[in-house]
XYZ file of C-alpha atoms in Angstrom:
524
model
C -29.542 -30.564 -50.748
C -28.851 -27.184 -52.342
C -29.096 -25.505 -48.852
C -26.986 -27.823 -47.104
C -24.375 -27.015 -49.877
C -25.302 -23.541 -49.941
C -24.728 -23.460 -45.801
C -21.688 -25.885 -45.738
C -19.947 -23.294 -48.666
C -20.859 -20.190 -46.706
C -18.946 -21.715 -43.254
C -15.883 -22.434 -45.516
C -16.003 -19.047 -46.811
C -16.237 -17.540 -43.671
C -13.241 -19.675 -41.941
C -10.748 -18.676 -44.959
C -12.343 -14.755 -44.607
C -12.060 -14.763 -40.762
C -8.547 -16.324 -40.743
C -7.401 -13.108 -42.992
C -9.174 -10.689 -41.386
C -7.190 -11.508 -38.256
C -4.513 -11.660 -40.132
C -4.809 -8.305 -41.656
C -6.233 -6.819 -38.436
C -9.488 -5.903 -40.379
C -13.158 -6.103 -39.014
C -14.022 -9.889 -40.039
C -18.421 -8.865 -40.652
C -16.548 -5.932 -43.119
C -14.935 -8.495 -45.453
C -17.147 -11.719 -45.125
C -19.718 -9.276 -46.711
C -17.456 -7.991 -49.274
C -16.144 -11.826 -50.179
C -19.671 -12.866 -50.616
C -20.591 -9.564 -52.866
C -17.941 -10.878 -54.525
C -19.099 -14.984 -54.717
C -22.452 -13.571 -55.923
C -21.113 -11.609 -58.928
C -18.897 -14.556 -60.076
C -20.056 -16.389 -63.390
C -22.523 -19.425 -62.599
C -22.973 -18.617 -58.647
C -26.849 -19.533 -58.112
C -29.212 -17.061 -56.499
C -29.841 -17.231 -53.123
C -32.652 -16.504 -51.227
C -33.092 -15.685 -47.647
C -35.966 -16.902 -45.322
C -36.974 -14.129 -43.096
C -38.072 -17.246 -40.804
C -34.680 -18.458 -40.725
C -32.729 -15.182 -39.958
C -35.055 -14.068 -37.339
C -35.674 -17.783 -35.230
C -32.789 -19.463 -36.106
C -29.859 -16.854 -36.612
C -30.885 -13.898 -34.395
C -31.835 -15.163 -30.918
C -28.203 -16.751 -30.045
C -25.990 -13.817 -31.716
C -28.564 -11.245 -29.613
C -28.037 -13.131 -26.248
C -24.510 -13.965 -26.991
C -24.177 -9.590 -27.016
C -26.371 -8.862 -24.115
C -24.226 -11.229 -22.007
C -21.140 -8.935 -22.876
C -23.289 -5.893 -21.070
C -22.530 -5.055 -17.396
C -24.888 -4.111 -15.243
C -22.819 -1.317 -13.495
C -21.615 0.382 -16.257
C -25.304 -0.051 -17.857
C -26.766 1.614 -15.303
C -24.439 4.434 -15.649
C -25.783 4.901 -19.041
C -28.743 4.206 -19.076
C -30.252 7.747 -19.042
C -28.710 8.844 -22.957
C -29.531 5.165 -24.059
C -33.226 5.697 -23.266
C -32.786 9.013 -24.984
C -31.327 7.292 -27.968
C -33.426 4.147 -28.095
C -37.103 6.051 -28.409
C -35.556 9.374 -29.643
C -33.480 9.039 -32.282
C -34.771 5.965 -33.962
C -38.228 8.114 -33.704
C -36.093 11.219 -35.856
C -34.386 8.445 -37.962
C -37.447 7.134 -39.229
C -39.273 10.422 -39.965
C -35.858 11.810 -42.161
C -35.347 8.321 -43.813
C -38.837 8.612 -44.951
C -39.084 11.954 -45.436
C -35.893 11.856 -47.757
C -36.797 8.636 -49.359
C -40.106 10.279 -50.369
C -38.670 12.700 -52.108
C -35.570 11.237 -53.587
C -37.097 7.540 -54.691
C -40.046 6.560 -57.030
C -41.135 4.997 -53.186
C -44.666 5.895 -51.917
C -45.204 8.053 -48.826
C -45.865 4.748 -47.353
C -43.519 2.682 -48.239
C -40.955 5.423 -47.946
C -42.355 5.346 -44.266
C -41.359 1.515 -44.160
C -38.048 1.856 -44.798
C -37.565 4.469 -42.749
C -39.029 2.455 -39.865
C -36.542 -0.995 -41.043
C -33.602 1.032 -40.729
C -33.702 3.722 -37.764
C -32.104 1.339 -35.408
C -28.736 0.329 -35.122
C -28.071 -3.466 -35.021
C -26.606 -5.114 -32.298
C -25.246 -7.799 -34.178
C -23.117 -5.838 -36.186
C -21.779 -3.652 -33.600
C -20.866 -6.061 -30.945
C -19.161 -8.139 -33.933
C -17.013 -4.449 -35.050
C -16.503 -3.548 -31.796
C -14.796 -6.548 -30.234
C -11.384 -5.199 -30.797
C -11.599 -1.706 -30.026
C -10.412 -0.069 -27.238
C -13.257 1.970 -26.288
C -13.962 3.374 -22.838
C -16.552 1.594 -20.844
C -18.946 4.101 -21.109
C -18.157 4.670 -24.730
C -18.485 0.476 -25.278
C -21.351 0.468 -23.063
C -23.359 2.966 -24.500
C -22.805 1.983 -28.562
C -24.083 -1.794 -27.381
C -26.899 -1.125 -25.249
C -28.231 1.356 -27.622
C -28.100 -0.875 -30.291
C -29.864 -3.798 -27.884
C -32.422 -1.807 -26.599
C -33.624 0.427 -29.232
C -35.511 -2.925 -31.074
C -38.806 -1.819 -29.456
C -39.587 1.195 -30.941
C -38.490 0.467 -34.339
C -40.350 -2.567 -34.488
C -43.558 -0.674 -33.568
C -42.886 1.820 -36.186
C -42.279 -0.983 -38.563
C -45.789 -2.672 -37.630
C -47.256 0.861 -37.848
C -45.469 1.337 -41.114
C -46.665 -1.697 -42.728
C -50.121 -1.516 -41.784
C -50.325 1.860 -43.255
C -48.597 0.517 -46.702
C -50.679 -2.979 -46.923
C -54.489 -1.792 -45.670
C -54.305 2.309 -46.479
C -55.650 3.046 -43.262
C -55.093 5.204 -40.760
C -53.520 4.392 -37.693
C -54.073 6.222 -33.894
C -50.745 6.898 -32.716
C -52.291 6.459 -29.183
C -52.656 2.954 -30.095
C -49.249 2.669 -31.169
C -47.624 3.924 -27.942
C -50.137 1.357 -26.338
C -48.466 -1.268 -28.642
C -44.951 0.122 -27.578
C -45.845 -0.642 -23.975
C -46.799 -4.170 -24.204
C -43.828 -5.142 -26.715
C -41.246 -3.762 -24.217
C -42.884 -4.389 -21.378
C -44.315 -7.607 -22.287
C -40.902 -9.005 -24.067
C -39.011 -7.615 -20.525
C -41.402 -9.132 -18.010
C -40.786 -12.652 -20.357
C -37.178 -12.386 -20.654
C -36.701 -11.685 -16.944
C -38.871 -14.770 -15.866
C -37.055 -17.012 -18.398
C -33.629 -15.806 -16.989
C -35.207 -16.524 -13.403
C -36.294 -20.284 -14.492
C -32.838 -20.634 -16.011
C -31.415 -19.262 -13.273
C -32.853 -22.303 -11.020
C -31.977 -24.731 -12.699
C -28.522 -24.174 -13.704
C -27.728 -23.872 -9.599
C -29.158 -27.139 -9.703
C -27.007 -29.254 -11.874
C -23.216 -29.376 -12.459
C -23.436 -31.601 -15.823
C -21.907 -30.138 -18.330
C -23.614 -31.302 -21.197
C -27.364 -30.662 -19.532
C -25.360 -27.338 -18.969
C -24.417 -26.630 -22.455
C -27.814 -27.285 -23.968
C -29.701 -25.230 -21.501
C -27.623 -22.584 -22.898
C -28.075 -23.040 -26.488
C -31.980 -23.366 -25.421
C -32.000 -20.096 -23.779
C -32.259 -17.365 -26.018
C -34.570 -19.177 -28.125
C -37.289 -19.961 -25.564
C -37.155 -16.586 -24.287
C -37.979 -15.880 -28.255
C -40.733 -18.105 -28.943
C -42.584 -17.186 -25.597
C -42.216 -13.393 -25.977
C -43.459 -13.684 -30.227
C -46.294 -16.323 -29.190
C -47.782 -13.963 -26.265
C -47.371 -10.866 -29.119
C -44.787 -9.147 -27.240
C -40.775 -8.006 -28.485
C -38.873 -11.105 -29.147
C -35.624 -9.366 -29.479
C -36.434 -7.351 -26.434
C -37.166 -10.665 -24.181
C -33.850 -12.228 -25.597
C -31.784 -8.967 -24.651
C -32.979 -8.877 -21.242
C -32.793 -12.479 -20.413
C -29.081 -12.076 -21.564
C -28.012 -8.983 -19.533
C -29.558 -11.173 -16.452
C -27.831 -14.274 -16.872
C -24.654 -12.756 -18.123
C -24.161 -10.338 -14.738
C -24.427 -13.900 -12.938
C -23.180 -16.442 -15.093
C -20.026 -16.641 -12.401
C -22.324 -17.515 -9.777
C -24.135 -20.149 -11.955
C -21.984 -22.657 -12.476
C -18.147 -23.840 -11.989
C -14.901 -22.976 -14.064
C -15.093 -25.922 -15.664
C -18.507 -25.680 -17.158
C -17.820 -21.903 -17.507
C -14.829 -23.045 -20.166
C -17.009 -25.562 -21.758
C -19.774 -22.728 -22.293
C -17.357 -20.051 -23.527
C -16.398 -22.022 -26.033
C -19.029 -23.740 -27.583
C -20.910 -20.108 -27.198
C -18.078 -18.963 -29.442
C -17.717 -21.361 -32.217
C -21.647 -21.204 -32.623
C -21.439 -17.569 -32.728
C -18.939 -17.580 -35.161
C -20.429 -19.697 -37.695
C -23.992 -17.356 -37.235
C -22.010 -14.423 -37.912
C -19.923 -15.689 -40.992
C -22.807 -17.151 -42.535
C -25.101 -14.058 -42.276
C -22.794 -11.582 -43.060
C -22.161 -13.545 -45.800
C -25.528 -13.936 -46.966
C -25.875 -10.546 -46.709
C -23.265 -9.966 -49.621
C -24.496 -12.894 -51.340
C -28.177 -11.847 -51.670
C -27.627 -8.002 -52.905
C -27.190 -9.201 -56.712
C -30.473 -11.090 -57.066
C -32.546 -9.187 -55.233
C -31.329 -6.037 -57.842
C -32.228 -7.916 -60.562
C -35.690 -8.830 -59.610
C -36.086 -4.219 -59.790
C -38.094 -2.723 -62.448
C -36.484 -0.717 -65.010
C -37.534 2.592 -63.575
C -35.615 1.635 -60.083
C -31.908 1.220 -61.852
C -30.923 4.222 -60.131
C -31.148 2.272 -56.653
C -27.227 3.198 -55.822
C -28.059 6.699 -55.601
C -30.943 5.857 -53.567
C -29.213 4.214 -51.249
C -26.063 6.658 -50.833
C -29.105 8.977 -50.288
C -30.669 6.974 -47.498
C -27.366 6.254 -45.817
C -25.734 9.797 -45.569
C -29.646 10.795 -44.097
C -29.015 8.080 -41.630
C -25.245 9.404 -40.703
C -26.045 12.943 -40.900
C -29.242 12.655 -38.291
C -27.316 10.332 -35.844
C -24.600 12.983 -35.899
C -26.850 16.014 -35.196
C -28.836 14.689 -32.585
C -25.667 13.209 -30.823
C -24.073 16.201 -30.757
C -26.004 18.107 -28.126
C -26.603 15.025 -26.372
C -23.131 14.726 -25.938
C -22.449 18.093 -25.057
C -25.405 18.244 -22.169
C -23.682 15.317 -20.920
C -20.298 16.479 -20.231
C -21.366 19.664 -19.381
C -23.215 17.783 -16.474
C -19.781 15.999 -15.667
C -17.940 19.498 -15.541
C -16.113 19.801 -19.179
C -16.465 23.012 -20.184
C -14.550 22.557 -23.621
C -17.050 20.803 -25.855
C -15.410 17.484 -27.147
C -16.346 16.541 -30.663
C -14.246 13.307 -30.970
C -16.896 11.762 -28.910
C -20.057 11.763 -30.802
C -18.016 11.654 -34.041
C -17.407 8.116 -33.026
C -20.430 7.078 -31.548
C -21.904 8.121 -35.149
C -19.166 6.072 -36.680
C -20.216 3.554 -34.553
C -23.963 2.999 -35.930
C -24.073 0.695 -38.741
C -26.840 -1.699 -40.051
C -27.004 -5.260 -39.922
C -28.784 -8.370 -39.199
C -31.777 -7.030 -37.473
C -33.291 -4.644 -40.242
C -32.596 -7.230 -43.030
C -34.797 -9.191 -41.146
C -37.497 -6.755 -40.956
C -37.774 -5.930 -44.787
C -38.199 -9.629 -45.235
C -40.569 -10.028 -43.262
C -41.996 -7.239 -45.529
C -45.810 -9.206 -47.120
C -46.032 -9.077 -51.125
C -49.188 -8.287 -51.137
C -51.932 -5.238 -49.512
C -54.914 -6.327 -47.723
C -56.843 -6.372 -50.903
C -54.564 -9.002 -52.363
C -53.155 -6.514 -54.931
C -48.614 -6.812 -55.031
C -46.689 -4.499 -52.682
C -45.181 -2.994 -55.754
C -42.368 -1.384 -53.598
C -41.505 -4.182 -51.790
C -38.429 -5.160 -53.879
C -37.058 -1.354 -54.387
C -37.373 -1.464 -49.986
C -35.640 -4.988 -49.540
C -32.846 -3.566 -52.166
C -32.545 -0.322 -50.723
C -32.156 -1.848 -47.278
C -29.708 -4.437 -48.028
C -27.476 -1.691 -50.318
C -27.302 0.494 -46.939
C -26.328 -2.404 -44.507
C -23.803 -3.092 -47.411
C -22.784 0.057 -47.302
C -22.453 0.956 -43.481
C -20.844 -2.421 -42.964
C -18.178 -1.917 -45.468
C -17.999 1.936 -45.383
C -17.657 2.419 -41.345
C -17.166 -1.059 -40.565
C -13.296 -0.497 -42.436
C -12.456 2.800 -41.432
C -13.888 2.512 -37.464
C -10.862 1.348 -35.800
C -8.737 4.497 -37.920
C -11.436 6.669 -36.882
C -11.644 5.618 -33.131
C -7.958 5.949 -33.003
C -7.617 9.312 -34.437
C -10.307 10.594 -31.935
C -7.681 9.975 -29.403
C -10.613 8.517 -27.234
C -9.271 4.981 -27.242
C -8.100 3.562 -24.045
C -3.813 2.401 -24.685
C -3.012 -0.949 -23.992
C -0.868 0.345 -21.198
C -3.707 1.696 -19.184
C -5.629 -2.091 -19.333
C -2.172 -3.642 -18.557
C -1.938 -1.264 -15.694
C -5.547 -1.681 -14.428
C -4.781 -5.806 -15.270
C -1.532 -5.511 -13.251
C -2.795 -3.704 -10.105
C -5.946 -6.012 -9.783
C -3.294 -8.900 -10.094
C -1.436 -7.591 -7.155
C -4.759 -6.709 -5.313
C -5.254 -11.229 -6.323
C -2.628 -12.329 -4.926
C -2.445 -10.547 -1.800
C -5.666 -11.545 -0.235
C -4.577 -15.060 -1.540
C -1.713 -14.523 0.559
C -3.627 -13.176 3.232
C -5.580 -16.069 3.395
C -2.905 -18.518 3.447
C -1.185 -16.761 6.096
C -5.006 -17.507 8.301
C -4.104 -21.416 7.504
C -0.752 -21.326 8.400
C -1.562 -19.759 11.712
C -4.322 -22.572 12.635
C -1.641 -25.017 11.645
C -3.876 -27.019 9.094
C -1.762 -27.721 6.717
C 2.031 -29.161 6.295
C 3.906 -26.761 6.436
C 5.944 -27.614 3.081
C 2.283 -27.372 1.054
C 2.181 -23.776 2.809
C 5.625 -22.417 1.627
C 4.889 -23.701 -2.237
C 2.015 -21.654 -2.565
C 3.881 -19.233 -0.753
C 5.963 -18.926 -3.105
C 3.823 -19.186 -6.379
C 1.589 -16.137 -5.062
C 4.923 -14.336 -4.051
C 6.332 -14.693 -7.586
C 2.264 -13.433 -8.672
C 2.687 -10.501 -6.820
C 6.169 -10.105 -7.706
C 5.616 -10.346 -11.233
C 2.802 -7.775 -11.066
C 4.321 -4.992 -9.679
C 6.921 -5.286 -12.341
C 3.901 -5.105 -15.275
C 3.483 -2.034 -13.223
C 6.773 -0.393 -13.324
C 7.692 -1.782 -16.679
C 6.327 -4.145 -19.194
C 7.182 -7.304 -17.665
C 5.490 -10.570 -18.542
C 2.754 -12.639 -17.389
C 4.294 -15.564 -14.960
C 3.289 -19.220 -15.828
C 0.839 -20.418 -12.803
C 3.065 -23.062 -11.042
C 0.863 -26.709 -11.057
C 1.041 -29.868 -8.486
C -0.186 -33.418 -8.200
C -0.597 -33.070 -4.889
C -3.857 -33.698 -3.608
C -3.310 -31.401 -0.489
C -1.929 -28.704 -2.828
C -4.435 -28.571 -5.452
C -7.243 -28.607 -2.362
C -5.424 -25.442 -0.871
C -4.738 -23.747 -4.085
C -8.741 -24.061 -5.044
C -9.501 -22.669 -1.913
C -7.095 -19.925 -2.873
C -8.780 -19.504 -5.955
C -11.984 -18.753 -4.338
C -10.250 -16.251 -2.289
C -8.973 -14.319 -5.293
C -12.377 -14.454 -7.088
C -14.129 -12.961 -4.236
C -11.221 -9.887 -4.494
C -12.037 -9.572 -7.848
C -15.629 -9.231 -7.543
C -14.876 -6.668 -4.735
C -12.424 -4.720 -6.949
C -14.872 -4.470 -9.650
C -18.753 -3.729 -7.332
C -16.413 -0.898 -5.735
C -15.354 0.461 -9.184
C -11.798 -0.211 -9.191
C -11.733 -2.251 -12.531
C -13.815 -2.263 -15.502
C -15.903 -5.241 -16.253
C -13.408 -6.061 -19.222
C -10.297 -6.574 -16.879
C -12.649 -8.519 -14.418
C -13.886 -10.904 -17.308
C -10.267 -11.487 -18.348
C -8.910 -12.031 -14.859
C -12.056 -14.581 -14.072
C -11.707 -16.017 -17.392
C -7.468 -16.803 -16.001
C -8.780 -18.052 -12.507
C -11.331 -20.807 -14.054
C -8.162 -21.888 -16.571
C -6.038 -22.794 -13.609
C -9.202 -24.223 -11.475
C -9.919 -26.614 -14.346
C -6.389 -27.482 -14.726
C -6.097 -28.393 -10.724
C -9.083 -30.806 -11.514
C -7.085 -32.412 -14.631
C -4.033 -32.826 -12.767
């Protein structure tokens, strides 16, 4: 019963942390870890352990999908070029200086210094999908922070395997065999995660009932998990992939309704994953110092150490990148701002907590992994630290840059794709009205609604108007023409957005408005 308790205390937590942190306008991941550093310090709190099983099959699979549905495919493929750069590159120079530095600064072995090195060179895309939600990043910007964070899992985890085959047996490993290894765990977990999206694919066209709906969803991300791990591939890769897939068609998949239905049950279980990790992330720093040797009290240190290494590389190999890029788009002024924040932007989470859990206790020769609590310490103190450090002072630092996009250009690209809405509606209902094949009093109400759309829209876009209140009927001929309307509009909006007119954010929002008034004709 003490985990049930545990669990059921950690949600409450996390809806009375959440519910100031939107209060406050702070990062929610930022302060659920601070309030549970905070639980676990408190007088009679009991230790708590975390299962490596349970944060990498139970908590990681949905929060991963739930991030790589976010991704476009447009704007990924615009990026793709510095991601691939940044997924095998710098987690590659990550590793080496985290290891190199922890070698030298820490009582670690080369080995294990090597270990922790590998657990933390990526970024986690848990963490920052869940800080980035509410910043106003351009696409690119946005796009590039979350799919390097997605896709960089690979090569870390085959330096981690590396890594801890090294620490546990002593032996020597070919590094041909490890870029062998890389190959099938990306390839392998991407060939799996693209025929699970295909599979899903079919049979979500298939049915429209929304509960079969809702748990082939939840089901998802972890069977493309469990396949990828049991045929020795990437788990995390397969899960990323089959999300990027299914999220670039999830539209086409299914109707508003069960679009609704999915949004939000994806959202509440997201929520309570989030809260209860970051949480335990807080909660588990205090007993896992304790369990340190006497010679390892000097772990804070350590970890500022290991941190600023982690900072310091990401900013000096993002730096050029940055600059060969928009040199290649025609800026001759280099721009610092930008790979200031996507430095800002790297934090810790989830992902490498997972990995120095996962850490065994013992070498080949059945001897204790004497390092093994100084690495699990040492990586928790850091994702502590980069979650509470940049996680606070991100949104100051993305809007000193000056990089940040002002509400008043998404209102204006919101506005403008409105009008663009409601004139092919109008279009269209002028085609109906010609052929005569509908009254002609049904005709001049929706008339009249899109007129007051379009109306309404072009004064967002000379002032800041507001948005008009869709006008609803009972009328079984009206709510026929005004879905058929609706279908209309969502085929503009897909056209707006494949010719690059809006950004996938404004297209979500606007699809997200068109399936609210869809599933409110069906109510009515």
């Amino acid at each position: 019963m003490r985990g049930v308790d545990t669990v059921l205390a950690l949600v409450i937590l996390a809806t009375v942390v959440a519910t100031f942190a939107r209060r406050w306008r702070i990062p929610a991941p930022s302060l659920l870890v601070v309030a549970g550093l905070t639980v676990a310090l408190l007088p009679g709190t009991p230790e708590v352990e975390i299962s490596p099983e349970i944060i990498g099959l139970v908590v990681l699979p949905p929060l991963l999908y739930a991030s790589a549905e976010e991704l476009s495919w447009r704007e990924l493929r615009a990026v793709w070029k510095p991601v691939g750069i940044l997924a095998i590159g710098l987690v590659l120079a990550s590793a080496a200086a985290v290891g190199w530095v922890a070698s030298l600064v820490t009582p670690l072995s080369w080995q294990m210094a090597f270990v922790l090195g590998a657990i933390l060179a990526s970024t986690d895309p848990v963490a920052v999908t869940a800080l980035g939600r509410r910043l106003a990043l351009p696409p690119k910007v946005q796009m590039l922070v979350q799919a390097e964070s997605l896709f960089n899992d690979a090569t870390s985890l085959v330096l981690y395997r590396v890594a801890v085959s090294v620490a546990v047996a002593t032996t020597a490993v070919g590094w041909g065999s490890a870029g062998s290894e890389f190959v099938v765990l990306a390839g392998g977990g991407t060939l799996i995660g693209a025929a699970v999206a295909g599979v899903v694919a079919l049979i979500r066209r298939r049915t429209e009932d929304p509960v079969l709906e809702t748990v082939i969803a939840l089901v998802t991300p972890y069977a493309a998990y469990v396949l990828a791990e049991a045929a020795h591939t990437s788990g995390v890769t397969s899960v990323v992939v089959a999300g990027v897939v299914l999220g670039g068609r999830g539209d086409r998949l299914t109707n508003a309704r069960i679009r609704l239905q999915l949004h939000a049950v994806y959202g509440t279980v997201v929520f309570l994953l989030e809260s209860v990790v970051f949480s335990l992330i807080g909660l588990a720093l205090p007993a896992q110092v304790q369990a340190l040797d006497d010679g390892d009290r000097a772990w804070p240190l350590y970890a500022i150490a290991v941190a600023g290494t982690l900072i310091a590389v990401r900013l000096l190999w993002l730096a050029p990148l940055s600059a060969v890029v928009q040199r290649k788009g025609g800026i001759q002024r280099m721009n610092w701002r930008v790979p200031l924040v996507l430095t800002w932007a790297g934090t810790r989470g989830v992902v490498p907590l997972a990995a120095a859990l996962s850490i065994p206790e013992t070498t080949k020769a059945g001897a204790a992994l004497a390092d093994r609590p100084l690495v699990l310490v040492l990586t928790t103190s850091v994702v502590v630290v980069t979650l509470v450090v940049q996680g606070f002072t991100l949104a100051p630092v993305v809007r000193r840059s000056g990089i940040a996009l002002e509400p008043d250009h998404t209102e204006r690209e919101e506005a403008s794709a409105r009008c663009h809405l409601a004139d092919a509606g109008i279009r269209r209902l002028d085609e109906l009205s010609d052929l005569e094949a509908v009254p002609d009093v049904v005709v001049e109400r929706l008339r009249r609604g899109l007129t007051a759309r379009l109306d309404d829209a072009r004064d967002r876009l000379a002032d800041d108007g507001t948005t008009a209140a869709p006008a609803g009927s009972a009328d079984l001929v009206y709510r026929r023409l005004r879905r058929d309307l609706i279908t209309v509009e969502a085929l503009e909006l897909q056209r707006l957005y494949d010719e690059h007119a809006i950004s996938d954010t404004t297209r979500r929002r606007l699809q997200r408005s068109l399936d609210l008034e869809e599933a409110r004709l069906a109510d009515a």
